[in-house]
Short mmCIF file of C-alpha atoms in Angstrom, two decimals:
data_model
loop_
_atom_site.label_atom_id
_atom_site.label_comp_id
_atom_site.label_asym_id
_atom_site.label_seq_id
_atom_site.Cartn_x
_atom_site.Cartn_y
_atom_site.Cartn_z
CA MET V 1 -9.71 4.16 -14.78
CA GLU V 2 -13.03 4.96 -13.13
CA ARG V 3 -11.68 6.95 -10.11
CA SER V 4 -13.45 10.33 -10.18
CA SER V 5 -13.77 10.32 -6.46
CA ARG V 6 -9.99 10.00 -6.07
CA ARG V 7 -9.21 13.18 -8.14
CA THR V 8 -8.78 15.38 -4.95
CA PHE V 9 -5.08 16.08 -5.53
CA LEU V 10 -2.86 17.23 -2.65
CA THR V 11 -2.70 20.96 -2.57
CA ALA V 12 0.40 21.08 -0.55
CA ILE V 13 2.64 18.57 -2.45
CA SER V 14 2.68 18.37 -6.10
CA GLY V 15 3.67 15.37 -8.10
CA SER V 16 6.92 17.04 -9.17
CA ALA V 17 7.71 17.88 -5.53
CA LEU V 18 7.27 14.25 -4.63
CA VAL V 19 9.55 13.06 -7.42
CA THR V 20 12.13 15.70 -6.25
CA LEU V 21 11.84 14.37 -2.73
CA ALA V 22 12.47 10.89 -4.01
CA SER V 23 15.48 12.05 -5.99
CA THR V 24 16.97 13.75 -2.96
CA TRP V 25 16.29 10.59 -0.86
CA ALA V 26 17.94 8.43 -3.47
CA SER V 27 21.17 10.54 -3.48
CA THR V 28 23.94 8.80 -1.61
CA ASP V 29 25.34 12.24 -0.60
CA THR V 30 22.24 12.88 1.60
CA TRP V 31 22.87 9.85 3.60
CA ALA V 32 26.41 10.96 4.69
CA LEU V 33 24.92 13.47 7.09
CA THR V 34 23.07 12.24 10.19
CA ALA V 35 22.15 14.15 13.31
CA GLU V 36 23.85 13.45 16.62
CA PRO V 37 21.90 11.83 19.48
CA ALA V 38 19.56 14.18 21.19
CA GLN V 39 20.61 15.84 24.42
CA GLY V 40 17.42 16.42 26.27
CA SER V 41 16.95 16.43 29.97
CA LYS V 42 15.27 12.97 30.34
CA ALA V 43 17.36 9.91 29.61
CA VAL V 44 15.94 7.02 27.63
CA GLY V 45 17.39 3.61 27.62
CA GLU V 46 17.00 0.31 25.75
CA GLU V 47 14.49 -1.20 28.08
CA LEU V 48 11.91 1.57 27.37
CA VAL V 49 12.56 1.27 23.64
CA ALA V 50 12.06 -2.45 23.75
CA LEU V 51 8.66 -1.92 25.47
CA LEU V 52 7.55 0.53 22.74
CA GLU V 53 8.70 -1.76 19.92
CA GLU V 54 6.84 -4.69 21.49
CA THR V 55 3.67 -2.63 21.86
CA SER V 56 4.00 -1.44 18.28
CA ALA V 57 4.39 -5.04 17.05
CA ARG V 58 1.37 -6.20 18.88
CA LEU V 59 -0.79 -3.36 17.56
CA THR V 60 0.24 -3.41 14.04
CA VAL V 61 -0.22 -7.12 13.44
CA GLN V 62 -3.97 -7.01 14.30
CA ALA V 63 -6.34 -8.16 11.63
CA THR V 64 -8.09 -5.34 9.78
CA GLU V 65 -11.34 -6.07 11.58
CA GLN V 66 -9.62 -5.16 14.81
CA ARG V 67 -7.38 -2.22 13.60
CA GLN V 68 -10.50 -0.02 13.34
CA HIS V 69 -10.56 -0.25 17.09
CA THR V 70 -6.88 0.03 17.72
CA ALA V 71 -6.01 2.80 15.32
CA PRO V 72 -6.23 5.49 18.06
CA LEU V 73 -3.69 3.57 20.09
CA VAL V 74 -1.19 3.52 17.22
CA ASP V 75 -1.68 7.29 16.87
CA ALA V 76 -0.90 7.74 20.45
CA LEU V 77 2.07 5.51 20.38
CA LEU V 78 3.59 7.48 17.53
CA THR V 79 3.02 10.68 19.40
CA THR V 80 4.81 9.19 22.42
CA VAL V 81 7.79 8.03 20.30
CA THR V 82 8.20 11.45 18.49
CA ASP V 83 8.02 13.21 21.75
CA ILE V 84 10.83 11.08 23.17
CA ILE V 85 12.88 11.59 20.05
CA GLU V 86 12.51 15.41 20.32
CA GLY V 87 12.90 15.86 24.03
CA SER V 88 14.96 13.17 25.51
CA ARG V 89 18.62 12.02 25.87
CA TYR V 90 19.82 8.78 24.41
CA ASN V 91 22.84 7.15 22.83
CA ARG V 92 23.25 6.43 19.11
CA PRO V 93 21.99 2.75 19.13
CA VAL V 94 18.79 4.04 20.95
CA LYS V 95 18.51 6.90 18.46
CA LEU V 96 18.52 4.53 15.45
CA ARG V 97 15.86 2.23 17.14
CA LEU V 98 13.67 5.16 18.01
CA ASN V 99 13.72 6.55 14.51
CA ALA V 100 13.14 3.10 12.99
CA LEU V 101 10.15 2.80 15.27
CA ALA V 102 8.80 6.28 14.33
CA ALA V 103 9.15 5.41 10.61
CA SER V 104 7.28 2.18 10.96
CA LEU V 105 4.50 3.79 13.02
CA SER V 106 4.27 6.66 10.51
CA GLN V 107 3.80 4.20 7.70
CA THR V 108 0.96 2.39 9.72
CA VAL V 109 -0.80 5.56 10.58
CA GLY V 110 -0.49 6.81 7.05
CA TRP V 111 -2.19 3.71 5.70
CA HIS V 112 -4.98 4.17 8.19
CA ARG V 113 -5.54 7.68 6.81
CA PHE V 114 -5.28 6.43 3.26
CA ASP V 115 -7.87 3.76 3.78
CA TYR V 116 -10.31 6.36 4.93
CA GLY V 117 -9.60 8.67 2.01
CA LEU V 118 -7.61 11.29 4.03
CA HIS V 119 -4.94 11.58 1.37
CA ALA V 120 -3.21 14.72 2.52
CA GLU V 121 -2.83 13.41 6.03
CA ALA V 122 -1.48 10.09 4.66
CA SER V 123 1.21 11.64 2.62
CA GLN V 124 2.20 13.86 5.56
CA TYR V 125 2.66 10.81 7.75
CA TRP V 126 4.64 8.96 5.09
CA ILE V 127 6.90 12.01 4.38
CA ALA V 128 7.46 12.30 8.16
CA GLY V 129 8.36 8.56 8.23
CA LEU V 130 10.72 9.16 5.42
CA HIS V 131 12.48 11.80 7.44
CA SER V 132 12.72 9.37 10.36
CA ALA V 133 14.10 6.58 8.13
CA HIS V 134 16.72 9.08 6.95
CA THR V 135 17.65 10.08 10.43
CA GLY V 136 17.85 6.38 11.37
CA SER V 137 19.96 5.52 8.31
CA ASP V 138 17.41 2.89 7.25
CA ARG V 139 17.25 3.03 3.52
CA ASP V 140 14.99 -0.04 3.17
CA MET V 141 12.23 1.68 5.14
CA GLY V 142 12.86 4.88 3.18
CA ALA V 143 12.16 2.85 0.00
CA ALA V 144 8.99 1.40 1.67
CA LEU V 145 7.62 4.92 2.32
CA LEU V 146 8.48 6.10 -1.13
CA GLY V 147 6.64 3.06 -2.50
CA ASP V 148 3.53 4.02 -0.44
CA LEU V 149 3.64 7.51 -1.71
CA ALA V 150 3.84 6.08 -5.19
CA TYR V 151 0.86 3.76 -4.59
CA GLN V 152 -1.09 6.82 -3.47
CA ALA V 153 -0.16 8.75 -6.58
CA SER V 154 -1.43 5.75 -8.77
CA TRP V 155 -4.59 5.62 -6.75
CA ARG V 156 -5.14 9.34 -7.39
CA ASP V 157 -4.77 8.78 -11.15
CA ASP V 158 -1.16 10.25 -11.33
CA PRO V 159 0.80 7.14 -12.64
CA ARG V 160 3.51 9.37 -14.12
CA THR V 161 4.35 10.68 -10.60
CA ALA V 162 4.12 7.11 -9.24
CA ALA V 163 6.57 5.74 -11.81
CA GLY V 164 9.00 8.59 -11.16
CA ILE V 165 8.96 7.93 -7.42
CA LEU V 166 9.32 4.14 -7.83
CA GLU V 167 12.23 4.36 -10.19
CA ARG V 168 14.16 6.28 -7.42
CA ALA V 169 12.92 4.05 -4.61
CA LEU V 170 14.29 0.97 -6.47
CA SER V 171 17.77 2.42 -5.98
CA GLY V 172 17.42 2.31 -2.24
CA THR V 173 16.72 -1.24 -1.37
CA ARG V 174 18.49 -4.52 -2.31
CA HIS V 175 16.21 -7.19 -0.81
CA PRO V 176 14.55 -9.20 -3.56
CA ALA V 177 10.99 -9.21 -2.01
CA ALA V 178 11.19 -5.42 -1.51
CA ARG V 179 12.35 -4.87 -4.98
CA SER V 180 9.69 -7.24 -6.29
CA LEU V 181 6.94 -5.16 -4.59
CA LEU V 182 8.38 -1.94 -6.00
CA GLN V 183 8.65 -3.45 -9.44
CA LEU V 184 5.10 -4.65 -9.24
CA ARG V 185 3.81 -1.16 -8.32
CA LEU V 186 5.93 0.21 -11.19
CA ALA V 187 4.23 -2.14 -13.60
CA ARG V 188 0.79 -0.97 -12.54
CA ALA V 189 1.80 2.65 -12.95
CA LEU V 190 3.36 1.96 -16.48
CA ALA V 191 0.35 -0.06 -17.60
CA THR V 192 -1.99 2.78 -16.85
CA GLN V 193 0.06 4.87 -19.13
CA GLY V 194 -0.07 2.26 -21.88
CA GLU V 195 3.57 1.42 -21.73
CA ARG V 196 3.26 -2.26 -22.70
CA ARG V 197 6.92 -3.20 -23.15
CA ALA V 198 8.07 -1.40 -19.96
CA THR V 199 5.10 -2.95 -17.97
CA LEU V 200 6.03 -6.57 -19.09
CA ARG V 201 9.57 -5.91 -18.24
CA ALA V 202 8.63 -4.70 -14.72
CA LEU V 203 6.28 -7.71 -14.23
CA THR V 204 8.99 -10.21 -15.30
CA ALA V 205 11.33 -8.56 -12.85
CA ALA V 206 8.77 -8.64 -10.05
CA GLU V 207 8.21 -12.40 -10.57
CA HIS V 208 11.98 -13.15 -10.82
CA LEU V 209 12.69 -11.19 -7.63
CA LEU V 210 9.92 -12.66 -5.59
CA ASN V 211 11.08 -16.19 -6.47
CA ALA V 212 14.71 -15.21 -5.54
CA SER V 213 13.61 -13.98 -2.08
CA SER V 214 12.76 -17.48 -0.88
CA GLY V 215 14.69 -18.37 2.39
CA GLU V 216 15.93 -14.86 3.08
CA PRO V 217 14.72 -12.75 6.03
CA VAL V 218 12.21 -10.31 4.71
CA PRO V 219 11.78 -6.67 5.84
CA ALA V 220 8.59 -6.37 7.94
CA TRP V 221 7.05 -3.74 5.63
CA CYS V 222 6.87 -6.16 2.68
CA ALA V 223 6.63 -9.56 4.56
CA TRP V 224 3.04 -9.79 3.37
CA MET V 225 4.14 -9.87 -0.36
CA SER V 226 3.19 -13.22 -1.91
CA ASN V 227 2.38 -14.93 -5.11
CA ALA V 228 -1.28 -13.98 -4.57
CA ASP V 229 -0.37 -10.30 -4.71
CA LEU V 230 1.92 -10.92 -7.74
CA ALA V 231 -0.88 -12.66 -9.62
CA VAL V 232 -3.63 -10.08 -8.85
CA ASP V 233 -1.56 -6.97 -9.50
CA SER V 234 -0.14 -8.57 -12.73
CA GLY V 235 -3.68 -9.23 -13.76
CA GLN V 236 -4.62 -5.61 -13.09
CA ALA V 237 -1.59 -4.44 -15.16
CA LEU V 238 -2.68 -6.62 -18.05
CA LEU V 239 -6.31 -5.41 -17.73
CA ASP V 240 -5.11 -1.87 -18.19
CA LEU V 241 -3.29 -3.07 -21.33
CA GLY V 242 -6.33 -4.78 -22.67
CA ASP V 243 -5.34 -8.34 -22.24
CA THR V 244 -8.68 -9.11 -20.45
CA ARG V 245 -8.87 -12.85 -20.47
CA ARG V 246 -5.28 -13.41 -19.16
CA ALA V 247 -5.92 -10.66 -16.64
CA HIS V 248 -9.10 -12.34 -15.38
CA GLN V 249 -7.28 -15.71 -15.11
CA LEU V 250 -4.41 -14.14 -13.02
CA ILE V 251 -6.80 -12.23 -10.68
CA ARG V 252 -8.83 -15.43 -10.06
CA GLU V 253 -5.65 -17.39 -9.43
CA GLY V 254 -4.40 -14.75 -6.95
CA ARG V 255 -7.65 -14.81 -4.97
CA VAL V 256 -7.46 -18.51 -4.50
CA LEU V 257 -3.88 -18.26 -3.21
CA LEU V 258 -4.69 -15.49 -0.69
CA PRO V 259 -4.60 -16.69 2.96
CA PRO V 260 -7.89 -16.27 4.98
CA SER V 261 -6.21 -13.86 7.36
CA ARG V 262 -6.01 -11.05 4.79
CA ASP V 263 -9.71 -10.18 4.54
CA LYS V 264 -9.23 -6.56 3.35
CA THR V 265 -6.99 -7.66 0.54
CA ARG V 266 -9.50 -10.34 -0.38
CA GLY V 267 -12.11 -7.62 -0.66
CA VAL V 268 -9.97 -5.56 -2.86
CA PHE V 269 -9.10 -8.57 -5.01
CA ARG V 270 -12.78 -9.45 -5.47
CA ALA V 271 -13.57 -5.90 -6.48
CA TYR V 272 -10.82 -6.19 -9.10
CA GLU V 273 -12.24 -9.48 -10.18
CA ALA V 274 -15.75 -7.91 -10.49
CA ARG V 275 -14.25 -5.27 -12.84
CA SER V 276 -12.64 -7.89 -14.97
CA HIS V 277 -15.92 -9.88 -15.28
CA LEU V 278 -17.71 -6.64 -16.31
CA ASP V 279 -15.02 -6.10 -19.00
CA LEU V 280 -15.56 -9.64 -20.23
CA GLY V 281 -19.38 -9.08 -20.41
CA GLU V 282 -20.19 -11.33 -17.48
CA PRO V 283 -22.47 -9.25 -15.28
CA GLU V 284 -23.68 -12.17 -13.19
CA ARG V 285 -20.23 -13.16 -12.07
CA ALA V 286 -19.32 -9.58 -11.64
CA ALA V 287 -22.22 -9.05 -9.35
CA ALA V 288 -21.32 -12.06 -7.24
CA ALA V 289 -17.73 -10.79 -6.86
CA ALA V 290 -18.67 -7.25 -6.15
CA LEU V 291 -21.33 -8.32 -3.59
CA GLU V 292 -18.81 -10.51 -1.72
CA ALA V 293 -16.21 -7.61 -1.87
CA LEU V 294 -18.74 -5.13 -0.42
CA GLN V 295 -19.90 -7.59 2.36
CA VAL V 296 -16.29 -8.16 3.43
CA ALA V 297 -15.53 -4.52 3.38
CA GLN V 298 -18.53 -3.42 5.41
CA ARG V 299 -17.95 -6.19 7.96
CA ILE V 300 -14.31 -5.35 8.67
CA GLY V 301 -14.60 -1.59 8.18
CA ALA V 302 -12.48 -1.14 5.00
CA PRO V 303 -13.82 2.04 3.28
CA ARG V 304 -11.24 1.92 0.51
CA CYS V 305 -12.63 -1.43 -0.58
CA VAL V 306 -16.18 -0.03 -0.34
CA GLU V 307 -15.06 2.79 -2.63
CA LEU V 308 -13.80 0.23 -5.17
CA VAL V 309 -17.23 -1.44 -5.44
CA GLN V 310 -19.08 1.87 -5.33
CA GLU V 311 -17.25 3.00 -8.50
CA LEU V 312 -18.48 -0.15 -10.30
CA VAL V 313 -22.19 0.29 -9.35
CA PRO V 314 -23.06 2.57 -12.43
CA ARG V 315 -21.74 -0.20 -14.72
CA PHE V 316 -24.40 -2.68 -13.29
CA GLU V 317 -27.33 -0.46 -14.06
CA PRO V 318 -28.01 -1.78 -17.50
CA HIS V 319 -27.99 -5.32 -15.98
CA SER V 320 -30.68 -4.80 -13.30
CA SER V 321 -32.45 -8.10 -14.24
CA VAL V 322 -29.33 -10.20 -13.81
CA GLU V 323 -29.19 -12.38 -10.69
CA GLY V 324 -27.41 -10.63 -7.82
CA VAL V 325 -27.39 -7.11 -9.29
CA ARG V 326 -30.50 -5.77 -7.43
CA GLU V 327 -29.05 -7.25 -4.16
CA LEU V 328 -25.67 -5.57 -4.91
CA MET V 329 -27.29 -2.17 -5.67
CA ALA V 330 -29.39 -2.31 -2.58
CA LEU V 331 -26.49 -3.02 -0.37
CA ALA V 332 -24.37 -0.24 -2.02
CA ALA V 333 -27.19 2.30 -1.49
CA ALA V 334 -27.62 1.30 2.22
#
């Protein structure tokens, strides 16, 4: 994996500490203890909570191109919610809703930080969200946040930690789509370690669970999960296992299935496709895919996707005479 720029490991939280955190979360005993509703001086009722929830929903469903402008508003909303939790008075139903909202907002803010390479901050928000999910007795959201921490560990070239977290996260959610996403991320972590049999087992489980989720209400944190994601991430796992042609086919199929609204994901998918074309010795197709990925990423403000393409640029240098390569390298250098 060509990810030298991602090797800035968190100094405050080691991989073993994250796995221990996930183990503690997965223990049913820890969920037996929940704090009583706060007894602050200012009363908060359901009407205000509903307004905060509605505002959050409107902000977090914005397309990536707009989120670069609304991110500060999400930060401010999270601060407001946490201030209310810490300093106000409310009943138990309101408490659960406030903590669910804090967990969801922490997840969103964490992803904003992650996309900009601020990994320590991202993990801090996700761990804070995990605490809120625990306080709100929301195991599904807890599993989601552990899944995000695992994704980050894989991105930072620590697949062993990622797999350890995901194995524990899978014990905390029962919805098929949620389990499908976690199994898919587990497959990616296992493939990086060369665990072929375990990878294929996780991919089979992910496919079966996604098919089984049809018709059921899906948790918001994994509602975007689709056959496109399954195909592309399965392709990436197979690419790591050396099954290049099948990997390329799946990545291409996934890109075709992706809805137009998911531009950031499309850019990431095209970057993956560029990598697979390079592995197949097809620099012209690789350049076209990488150029599209970079153009999309720069247009919508998606630095993580830009980073994926930048990491591929050195592999294009021997192919400077191939159509599209000079244009790609010029845009990457701009």
